[in-house]
Short mmCIF file of C-alpha atoms in Angstrom, two decimals:
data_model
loop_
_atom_site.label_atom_id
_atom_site.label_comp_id
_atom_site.label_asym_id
_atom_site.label_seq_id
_atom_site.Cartn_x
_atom_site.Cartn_y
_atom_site.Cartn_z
CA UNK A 1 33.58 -8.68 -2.04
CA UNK A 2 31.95 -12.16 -2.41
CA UNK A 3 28.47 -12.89 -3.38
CA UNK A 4 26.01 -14.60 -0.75
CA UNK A 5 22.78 -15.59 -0.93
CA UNK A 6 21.77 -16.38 -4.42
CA UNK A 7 17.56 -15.60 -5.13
CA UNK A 8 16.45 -17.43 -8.18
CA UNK A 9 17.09 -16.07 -11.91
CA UNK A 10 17.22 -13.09 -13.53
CA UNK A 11 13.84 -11.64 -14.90
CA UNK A 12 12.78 -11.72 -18.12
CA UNK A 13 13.91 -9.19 -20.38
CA UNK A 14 11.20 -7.41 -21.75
CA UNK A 15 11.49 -3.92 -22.57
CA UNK A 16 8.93 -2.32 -19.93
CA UNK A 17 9.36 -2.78 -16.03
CA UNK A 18 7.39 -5.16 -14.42
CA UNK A 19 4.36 -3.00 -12.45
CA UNK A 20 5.94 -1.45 -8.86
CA UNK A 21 3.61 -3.77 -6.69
CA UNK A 22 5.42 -6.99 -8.37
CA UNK A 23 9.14 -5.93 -7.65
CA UNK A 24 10.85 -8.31 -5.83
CA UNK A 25 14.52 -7.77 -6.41
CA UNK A 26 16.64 -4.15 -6.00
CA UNK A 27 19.99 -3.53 -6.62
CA UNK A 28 21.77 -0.78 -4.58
CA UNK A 29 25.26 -0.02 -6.33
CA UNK A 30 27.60 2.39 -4.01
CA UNK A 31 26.74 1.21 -0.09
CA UNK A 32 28.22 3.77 1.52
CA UNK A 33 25.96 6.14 4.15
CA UNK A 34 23.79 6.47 1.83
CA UNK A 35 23.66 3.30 -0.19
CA UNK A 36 24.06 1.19 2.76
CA UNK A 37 20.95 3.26 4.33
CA UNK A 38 18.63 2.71 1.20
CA UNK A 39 19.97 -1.25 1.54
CA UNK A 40 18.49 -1.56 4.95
CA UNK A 41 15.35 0.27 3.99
CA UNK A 42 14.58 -2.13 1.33
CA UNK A 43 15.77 -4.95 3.13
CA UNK A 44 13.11 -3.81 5.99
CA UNK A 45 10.54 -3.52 3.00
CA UNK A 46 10.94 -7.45 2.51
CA UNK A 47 13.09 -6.97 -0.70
CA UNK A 48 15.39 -9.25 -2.09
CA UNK A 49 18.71 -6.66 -2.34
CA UNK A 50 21.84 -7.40 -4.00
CA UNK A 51 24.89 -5.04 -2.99
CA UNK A 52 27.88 -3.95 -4.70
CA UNK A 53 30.71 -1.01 -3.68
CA UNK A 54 34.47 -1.28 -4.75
CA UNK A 55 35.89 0.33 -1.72
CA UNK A 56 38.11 -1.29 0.53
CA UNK A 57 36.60 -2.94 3.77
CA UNK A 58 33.12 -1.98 1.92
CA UNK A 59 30.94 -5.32 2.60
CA UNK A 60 31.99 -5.20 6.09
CA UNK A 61 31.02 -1.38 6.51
CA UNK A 62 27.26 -2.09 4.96
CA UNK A 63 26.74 -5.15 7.04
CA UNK A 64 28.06 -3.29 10.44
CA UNK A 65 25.40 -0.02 9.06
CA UNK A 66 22.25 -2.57 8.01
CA UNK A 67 23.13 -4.21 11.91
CA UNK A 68 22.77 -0.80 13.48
CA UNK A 69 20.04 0.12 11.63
CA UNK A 70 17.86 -2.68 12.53
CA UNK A 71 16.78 -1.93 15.80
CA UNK A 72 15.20 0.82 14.74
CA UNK A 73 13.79 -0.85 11.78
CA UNK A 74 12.24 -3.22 14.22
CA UNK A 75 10.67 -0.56 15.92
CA UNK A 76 9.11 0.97 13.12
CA UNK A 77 7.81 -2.70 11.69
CA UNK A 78 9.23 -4.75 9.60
CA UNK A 79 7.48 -6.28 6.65
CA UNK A 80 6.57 -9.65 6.38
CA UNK A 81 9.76 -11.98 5.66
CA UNK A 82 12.23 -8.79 5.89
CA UNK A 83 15.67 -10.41 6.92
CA UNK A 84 19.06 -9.24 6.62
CA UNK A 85 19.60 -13.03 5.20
CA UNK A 86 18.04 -11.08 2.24
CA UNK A 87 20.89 -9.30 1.36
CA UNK A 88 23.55 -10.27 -1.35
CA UNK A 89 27.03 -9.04 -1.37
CA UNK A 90 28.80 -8.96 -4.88
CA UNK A 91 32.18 -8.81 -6.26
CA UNK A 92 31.24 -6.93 -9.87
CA UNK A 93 28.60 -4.18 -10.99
CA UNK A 94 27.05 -6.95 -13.77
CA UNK A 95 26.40 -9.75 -10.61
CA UNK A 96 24.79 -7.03 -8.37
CA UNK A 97 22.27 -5.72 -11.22
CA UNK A 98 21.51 -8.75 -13.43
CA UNK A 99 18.74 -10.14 -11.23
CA UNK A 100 17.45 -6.53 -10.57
CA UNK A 101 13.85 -5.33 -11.10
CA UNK A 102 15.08 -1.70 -10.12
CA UNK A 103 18.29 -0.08 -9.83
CA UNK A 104 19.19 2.35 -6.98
CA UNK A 105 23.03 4.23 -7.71
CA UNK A 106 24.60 6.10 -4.71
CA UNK A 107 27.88 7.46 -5.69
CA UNK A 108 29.92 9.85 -4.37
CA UNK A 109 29.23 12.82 -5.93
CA UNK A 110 31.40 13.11 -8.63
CA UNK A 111 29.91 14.31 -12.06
CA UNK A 112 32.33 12.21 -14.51
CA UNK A 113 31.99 9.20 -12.13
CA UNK A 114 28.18 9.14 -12.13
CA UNK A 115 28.72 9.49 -15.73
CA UNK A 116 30.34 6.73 -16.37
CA UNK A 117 28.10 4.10 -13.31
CA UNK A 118 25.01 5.11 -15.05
CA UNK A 119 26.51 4.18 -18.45
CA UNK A 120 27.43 0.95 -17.05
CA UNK A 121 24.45 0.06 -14.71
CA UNK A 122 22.61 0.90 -18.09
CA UNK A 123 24.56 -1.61 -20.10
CA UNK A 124 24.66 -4.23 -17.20
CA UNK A 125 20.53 -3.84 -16.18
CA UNK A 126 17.87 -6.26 -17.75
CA UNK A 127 15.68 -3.61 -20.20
CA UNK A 128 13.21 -1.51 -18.98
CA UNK A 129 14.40 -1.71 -15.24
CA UNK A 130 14.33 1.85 -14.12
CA UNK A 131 17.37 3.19 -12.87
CA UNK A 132 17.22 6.04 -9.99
CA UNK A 133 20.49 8.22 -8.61
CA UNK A 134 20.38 9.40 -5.36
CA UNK A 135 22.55 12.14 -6.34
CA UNK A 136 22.04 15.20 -3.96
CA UNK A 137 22.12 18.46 -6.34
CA UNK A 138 23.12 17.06 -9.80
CA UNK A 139 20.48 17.37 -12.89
CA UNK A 140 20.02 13.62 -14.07
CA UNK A 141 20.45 15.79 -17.87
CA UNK A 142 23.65 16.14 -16.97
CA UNK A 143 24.76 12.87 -15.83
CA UNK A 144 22.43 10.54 -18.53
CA UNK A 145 24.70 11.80 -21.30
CA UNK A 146 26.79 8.62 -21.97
CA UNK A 147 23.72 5.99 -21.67
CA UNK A 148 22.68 4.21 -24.42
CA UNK A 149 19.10 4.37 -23.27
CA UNK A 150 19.10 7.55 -20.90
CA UNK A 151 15.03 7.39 -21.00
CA UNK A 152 15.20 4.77 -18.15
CA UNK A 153 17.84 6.92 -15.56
CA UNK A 154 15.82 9.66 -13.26
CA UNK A 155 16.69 11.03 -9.80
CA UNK A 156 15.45 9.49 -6.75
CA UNK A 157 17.20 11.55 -3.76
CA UNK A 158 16.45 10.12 -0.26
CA UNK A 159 17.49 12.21 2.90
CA UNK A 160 19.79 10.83 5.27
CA UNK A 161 19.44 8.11 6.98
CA UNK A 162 16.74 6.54 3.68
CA UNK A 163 15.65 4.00 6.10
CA UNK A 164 13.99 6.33 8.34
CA UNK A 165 13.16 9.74 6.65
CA UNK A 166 10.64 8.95 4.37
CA UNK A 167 11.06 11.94 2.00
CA UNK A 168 12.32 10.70 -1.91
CA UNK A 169 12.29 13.54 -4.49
CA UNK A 170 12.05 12.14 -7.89
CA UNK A 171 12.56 13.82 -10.82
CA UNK A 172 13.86 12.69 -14.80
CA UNK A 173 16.22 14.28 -17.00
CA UNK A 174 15.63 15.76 -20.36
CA UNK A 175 15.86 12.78 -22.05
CA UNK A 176 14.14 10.48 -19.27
CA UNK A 177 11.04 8.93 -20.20
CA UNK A 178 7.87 10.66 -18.35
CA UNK A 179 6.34 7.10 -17.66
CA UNK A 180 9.73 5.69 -15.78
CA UNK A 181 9.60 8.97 -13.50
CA UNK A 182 5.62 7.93 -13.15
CA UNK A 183 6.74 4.34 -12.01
CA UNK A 184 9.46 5.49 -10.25
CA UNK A 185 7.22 7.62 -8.30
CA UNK A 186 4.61 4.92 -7.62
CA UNK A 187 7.84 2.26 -6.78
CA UNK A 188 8.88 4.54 -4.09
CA UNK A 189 5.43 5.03 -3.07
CA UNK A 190 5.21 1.13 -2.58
CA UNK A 191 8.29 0.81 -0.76
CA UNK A 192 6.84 2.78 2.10
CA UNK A 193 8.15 6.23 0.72
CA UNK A 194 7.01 9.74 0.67
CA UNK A 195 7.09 10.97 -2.46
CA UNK A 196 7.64 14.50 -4.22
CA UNK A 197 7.26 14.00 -7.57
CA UNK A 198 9.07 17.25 -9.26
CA UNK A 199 7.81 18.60 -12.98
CA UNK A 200 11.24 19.97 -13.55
CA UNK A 201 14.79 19.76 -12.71
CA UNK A 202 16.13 22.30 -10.34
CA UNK A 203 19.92 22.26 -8.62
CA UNK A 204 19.90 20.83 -5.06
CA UNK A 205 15.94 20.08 -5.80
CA UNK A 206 13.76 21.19 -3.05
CA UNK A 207 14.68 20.19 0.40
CA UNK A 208 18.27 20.64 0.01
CA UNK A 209 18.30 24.30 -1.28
CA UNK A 210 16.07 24.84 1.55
CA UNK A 211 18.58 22.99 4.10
CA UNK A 212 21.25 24.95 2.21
CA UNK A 213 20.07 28.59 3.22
CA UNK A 214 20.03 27.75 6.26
CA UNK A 215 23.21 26.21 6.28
CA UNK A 216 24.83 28.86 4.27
CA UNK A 217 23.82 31.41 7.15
CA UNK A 218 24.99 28.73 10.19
CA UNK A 219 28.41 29.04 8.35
CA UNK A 220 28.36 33.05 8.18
CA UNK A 221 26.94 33.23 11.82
CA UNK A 222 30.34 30.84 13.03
CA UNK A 223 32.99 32.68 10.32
CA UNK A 224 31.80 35.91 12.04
CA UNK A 225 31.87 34.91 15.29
CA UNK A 226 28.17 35.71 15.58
CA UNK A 227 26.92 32.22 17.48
CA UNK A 228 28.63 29.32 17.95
CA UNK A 229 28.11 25.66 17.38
CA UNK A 230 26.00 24.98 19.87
CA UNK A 231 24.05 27.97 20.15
CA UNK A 232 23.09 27.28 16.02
CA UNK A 233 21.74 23.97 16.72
CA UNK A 234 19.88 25.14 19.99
CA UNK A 235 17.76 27.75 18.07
CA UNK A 236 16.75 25.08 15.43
CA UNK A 237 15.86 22.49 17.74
CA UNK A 238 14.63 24.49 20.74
CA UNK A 239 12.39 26.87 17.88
CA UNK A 240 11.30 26.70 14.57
CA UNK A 241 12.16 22.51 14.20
CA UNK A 242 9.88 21.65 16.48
CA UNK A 243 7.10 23.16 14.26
CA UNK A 244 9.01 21.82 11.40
CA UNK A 245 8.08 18.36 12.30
CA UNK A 246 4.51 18.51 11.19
CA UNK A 247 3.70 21.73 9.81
CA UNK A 248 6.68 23.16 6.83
CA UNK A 249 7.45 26.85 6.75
CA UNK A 250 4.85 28.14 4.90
CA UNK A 251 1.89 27.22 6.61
CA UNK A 252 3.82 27.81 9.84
CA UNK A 253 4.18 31.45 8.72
CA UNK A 254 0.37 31.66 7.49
CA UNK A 255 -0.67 31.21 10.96
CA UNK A 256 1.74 34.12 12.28
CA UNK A 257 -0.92 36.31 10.02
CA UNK A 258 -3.52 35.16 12.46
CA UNK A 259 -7.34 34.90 11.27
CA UNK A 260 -6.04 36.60 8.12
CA UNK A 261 -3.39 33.63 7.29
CA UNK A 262 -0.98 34.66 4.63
CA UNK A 263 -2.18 37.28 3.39
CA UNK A 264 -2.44 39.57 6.35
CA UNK A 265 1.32 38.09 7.51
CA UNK A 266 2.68 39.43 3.90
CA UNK A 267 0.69 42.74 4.14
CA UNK A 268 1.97 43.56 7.83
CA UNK A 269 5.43 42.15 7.88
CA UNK A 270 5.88 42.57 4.13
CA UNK A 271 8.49 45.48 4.24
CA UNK A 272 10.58 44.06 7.32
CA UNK A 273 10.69 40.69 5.63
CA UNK A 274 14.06 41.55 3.71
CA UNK A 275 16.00 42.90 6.89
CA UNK A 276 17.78 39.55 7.86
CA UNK A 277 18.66 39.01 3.76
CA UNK A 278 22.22 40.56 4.15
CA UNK A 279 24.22 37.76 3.20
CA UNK A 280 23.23 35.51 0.37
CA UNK A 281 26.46 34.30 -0.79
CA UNK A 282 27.93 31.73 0.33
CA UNK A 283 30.96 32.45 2.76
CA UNK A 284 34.40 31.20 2.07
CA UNK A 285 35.23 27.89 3.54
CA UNK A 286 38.46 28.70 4.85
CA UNK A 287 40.87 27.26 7.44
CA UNK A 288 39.70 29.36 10.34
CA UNK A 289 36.30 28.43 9.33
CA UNK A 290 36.41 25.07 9.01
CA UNK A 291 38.54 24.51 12.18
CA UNK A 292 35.38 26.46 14.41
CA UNK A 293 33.07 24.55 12.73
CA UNK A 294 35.16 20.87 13.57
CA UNK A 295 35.94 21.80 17.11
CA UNK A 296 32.01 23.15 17.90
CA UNK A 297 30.82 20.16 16.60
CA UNK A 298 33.29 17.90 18.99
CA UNK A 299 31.92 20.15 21.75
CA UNK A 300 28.48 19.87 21.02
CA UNK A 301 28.86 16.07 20.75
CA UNK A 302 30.19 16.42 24.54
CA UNK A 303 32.09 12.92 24.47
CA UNK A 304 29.41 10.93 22.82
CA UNK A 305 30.91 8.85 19.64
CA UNK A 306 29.51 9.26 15.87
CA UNK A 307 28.07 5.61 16.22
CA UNK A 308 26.10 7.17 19.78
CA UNK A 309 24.96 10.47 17.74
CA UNK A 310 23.43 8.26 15.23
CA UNK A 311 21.56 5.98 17.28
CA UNK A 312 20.66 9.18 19.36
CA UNK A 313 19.54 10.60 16.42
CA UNK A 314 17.54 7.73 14.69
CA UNK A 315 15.56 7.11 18.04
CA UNK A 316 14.82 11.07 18.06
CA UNK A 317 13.56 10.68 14.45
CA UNK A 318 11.18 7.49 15.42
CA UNK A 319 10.17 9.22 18.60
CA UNK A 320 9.02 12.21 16.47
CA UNK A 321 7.30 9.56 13.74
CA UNK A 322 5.38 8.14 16.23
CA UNK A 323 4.52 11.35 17.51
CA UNK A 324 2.87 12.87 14.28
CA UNK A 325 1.12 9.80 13.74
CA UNK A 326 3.82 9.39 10.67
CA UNK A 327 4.80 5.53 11.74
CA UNK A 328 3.20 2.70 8.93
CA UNK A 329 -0.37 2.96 8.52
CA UNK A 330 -2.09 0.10 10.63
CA UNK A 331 -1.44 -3.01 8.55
CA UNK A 332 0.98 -2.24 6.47
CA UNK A 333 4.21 -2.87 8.36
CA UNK A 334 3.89 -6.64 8.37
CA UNK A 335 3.28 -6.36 4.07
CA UNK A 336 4.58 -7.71 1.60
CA UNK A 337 5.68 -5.57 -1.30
CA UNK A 338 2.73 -6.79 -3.48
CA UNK A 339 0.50 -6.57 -0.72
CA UNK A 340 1.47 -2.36 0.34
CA UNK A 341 2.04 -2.10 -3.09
CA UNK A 342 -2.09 -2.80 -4.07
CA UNK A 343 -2.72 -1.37 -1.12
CA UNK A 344 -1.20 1.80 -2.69
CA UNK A 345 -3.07 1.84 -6.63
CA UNK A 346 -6.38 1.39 -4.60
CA UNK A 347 -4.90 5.12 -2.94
CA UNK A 348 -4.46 5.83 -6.61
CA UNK A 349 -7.90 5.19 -7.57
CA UNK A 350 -9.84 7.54 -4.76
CA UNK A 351 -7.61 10.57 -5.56
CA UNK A 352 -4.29 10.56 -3.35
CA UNK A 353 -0.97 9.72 -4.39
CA UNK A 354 2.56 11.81 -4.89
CA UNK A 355 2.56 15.49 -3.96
CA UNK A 356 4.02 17.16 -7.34
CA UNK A 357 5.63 20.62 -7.91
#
């Protein structure tokens, strides 16, 4: 892959990261569906992003996902000066990070290999930069092992596609320093983010383990011949994803208690709540399995190609953005970084910022 684009020097190399609001430049090492989707969010931000992912055909794939991204980028506003110009393509790990005011790693999810990146994105980064994984279920503890300086690497999981679901959950490793998770946290935040800023690491985090129950029973409902395909998706987004959208599953089930919220929903449907709980392990991902779930899936896509499903899907999630009154505050689309990101310590300063748990 060949480097285009050059932006000015590296940074300094002090020891602390410049403040959130004055980042400029991000590196985004793996640029695959995930990579590639946190490249055209910060691209969209008005970043300066340098790329770099040794697969084959790689530059070419990220260029071809940033293009069909855009339009709905566009849609949602893009920041003053945002360009896909603004994007840099390199051949090595040290060119795509040397420049970098923050570091965002999306691997596949390999322990050993996310190992060994973070060891080298540590040795490669200026000092201080903060480094963030978007690793879906591993604890940073165990992949900051072979860093030098491990106190800079934290988790910073998007969900898929990063440039249009705001949700990051960011959370640090044993050895990660608390203030880089607090900067993290408030980077993300100016980046046009929504942040859950976690107190402790837990497997799969939050979202995912709750996208995994559910998952785990879609699996057992098609191994079982219970529903099919279809049918699975139909009662999420005919039913409870529709209430999903603006109101999670706890308050949603508070208001199935009526005037008495909660606590009258646990006291009357308390003892039936355990019925559906028959099958909490996962079931085995066999041949038969995974063959009904690879031909629903072509059924339920009825003809329509992965590239139509996606720009189906992003258009579904702006529609629903714009419907919840979740699209960039007034003003703040056309923003620069530094611009959003004061915009964001004066939202510091009268009491709101990250949701923690």
């Amino acid at each position: 892959m060949t480097a285009e684009h050059s932006h000015g020097p590296p940074p300094g190399s002090a020891s602390a990261p410049l403040p959130p609001a004055d980042v400029r430049r991000v590196a985004c090492v793996g640029a695959g569906v995930i990579g590639g989707g946190w490249v055209a969010h910060f691209l969209a931000r008005g970043y300066d992003v340098t790329a770099w992912d040794p697969g084959p055909g790689a530059e070419e794939k990220l260029r071809r996902l940033v293009e069909a991204a855009w339009p709905a980028l566009e849609q949602l506003g893009l920041a003053e000066g945002a360009s896909t110009d603004r994007l840099t393509v390199t051949s090595t790990l040290q060119e795509a990070v040397a420049a970098a005011e923050f570091v965002q790693e999306s691997a596949p999810e390999k322990l050993e290999l996310k190992r060994s990146l973070l060891a080298e994105l540590d040795a490669a980064a200026p000092p201080g930069v903060v480094i963030a994984s978007s690793t879906s279920g591993y604890p940073m503890t165990d992949m900051q092992t072979e860093a030098a300086d491990p106190g800079r690497l934290l988790v910073g999981h998007p969900f898929n596609p990063p440039y249009l679901i705001p949700l990051v959950e960011v959370v640090g490793g044993e050895t990660t320093r608390p203030e880089a998770v607090e900067w993290a946290s408030r980077f993300y935040e100016t980046a046009g983010k929504s942040v859950i800023t976690m107190d402790r690491e837990l497997p799969g985090f939050i979202a995912n383990r709750l996208q995994e129950a559910l998952w785990r029973e879609a699996l057992h409902m098609v191994a079982n011949g219970e529903a099919t395909v279809r049918e699975i998706d139909d009662s999420i987004t005919e039913g409870p994803g529709l209430r999903w959208a603006f109101m999670g599953p706890c308050l949603t089930f508070a208001l199935a208690g009526g005037e008495g919220g909660m606590a009258h929903m646990l006291d009357h449907f308390g003892p039936s709540l355990k019925s559906p709980w028959t099958r909490l392990e996962a079931p085995e991902l066999d041949a038969p399995l995974r063959d009904a779930m690879v031909e629903g899936c072509d059924e339920a896509a009825a003809g329509r190609t992965i590239a139509q499903l996606v720009a189906e899907r992003d258009q579904g999630v702006i529609d629903v953005l714009r419907a919840t009154g979740r699209l960039p505050r007034s003003g703040s689309a056309g923003q620069t970084p530094g611009e959003r990101g004061a915009q964001a310590a004066q939202g510091d300063e009268s009491g709101e910022g990250e949701r923690r748990t």
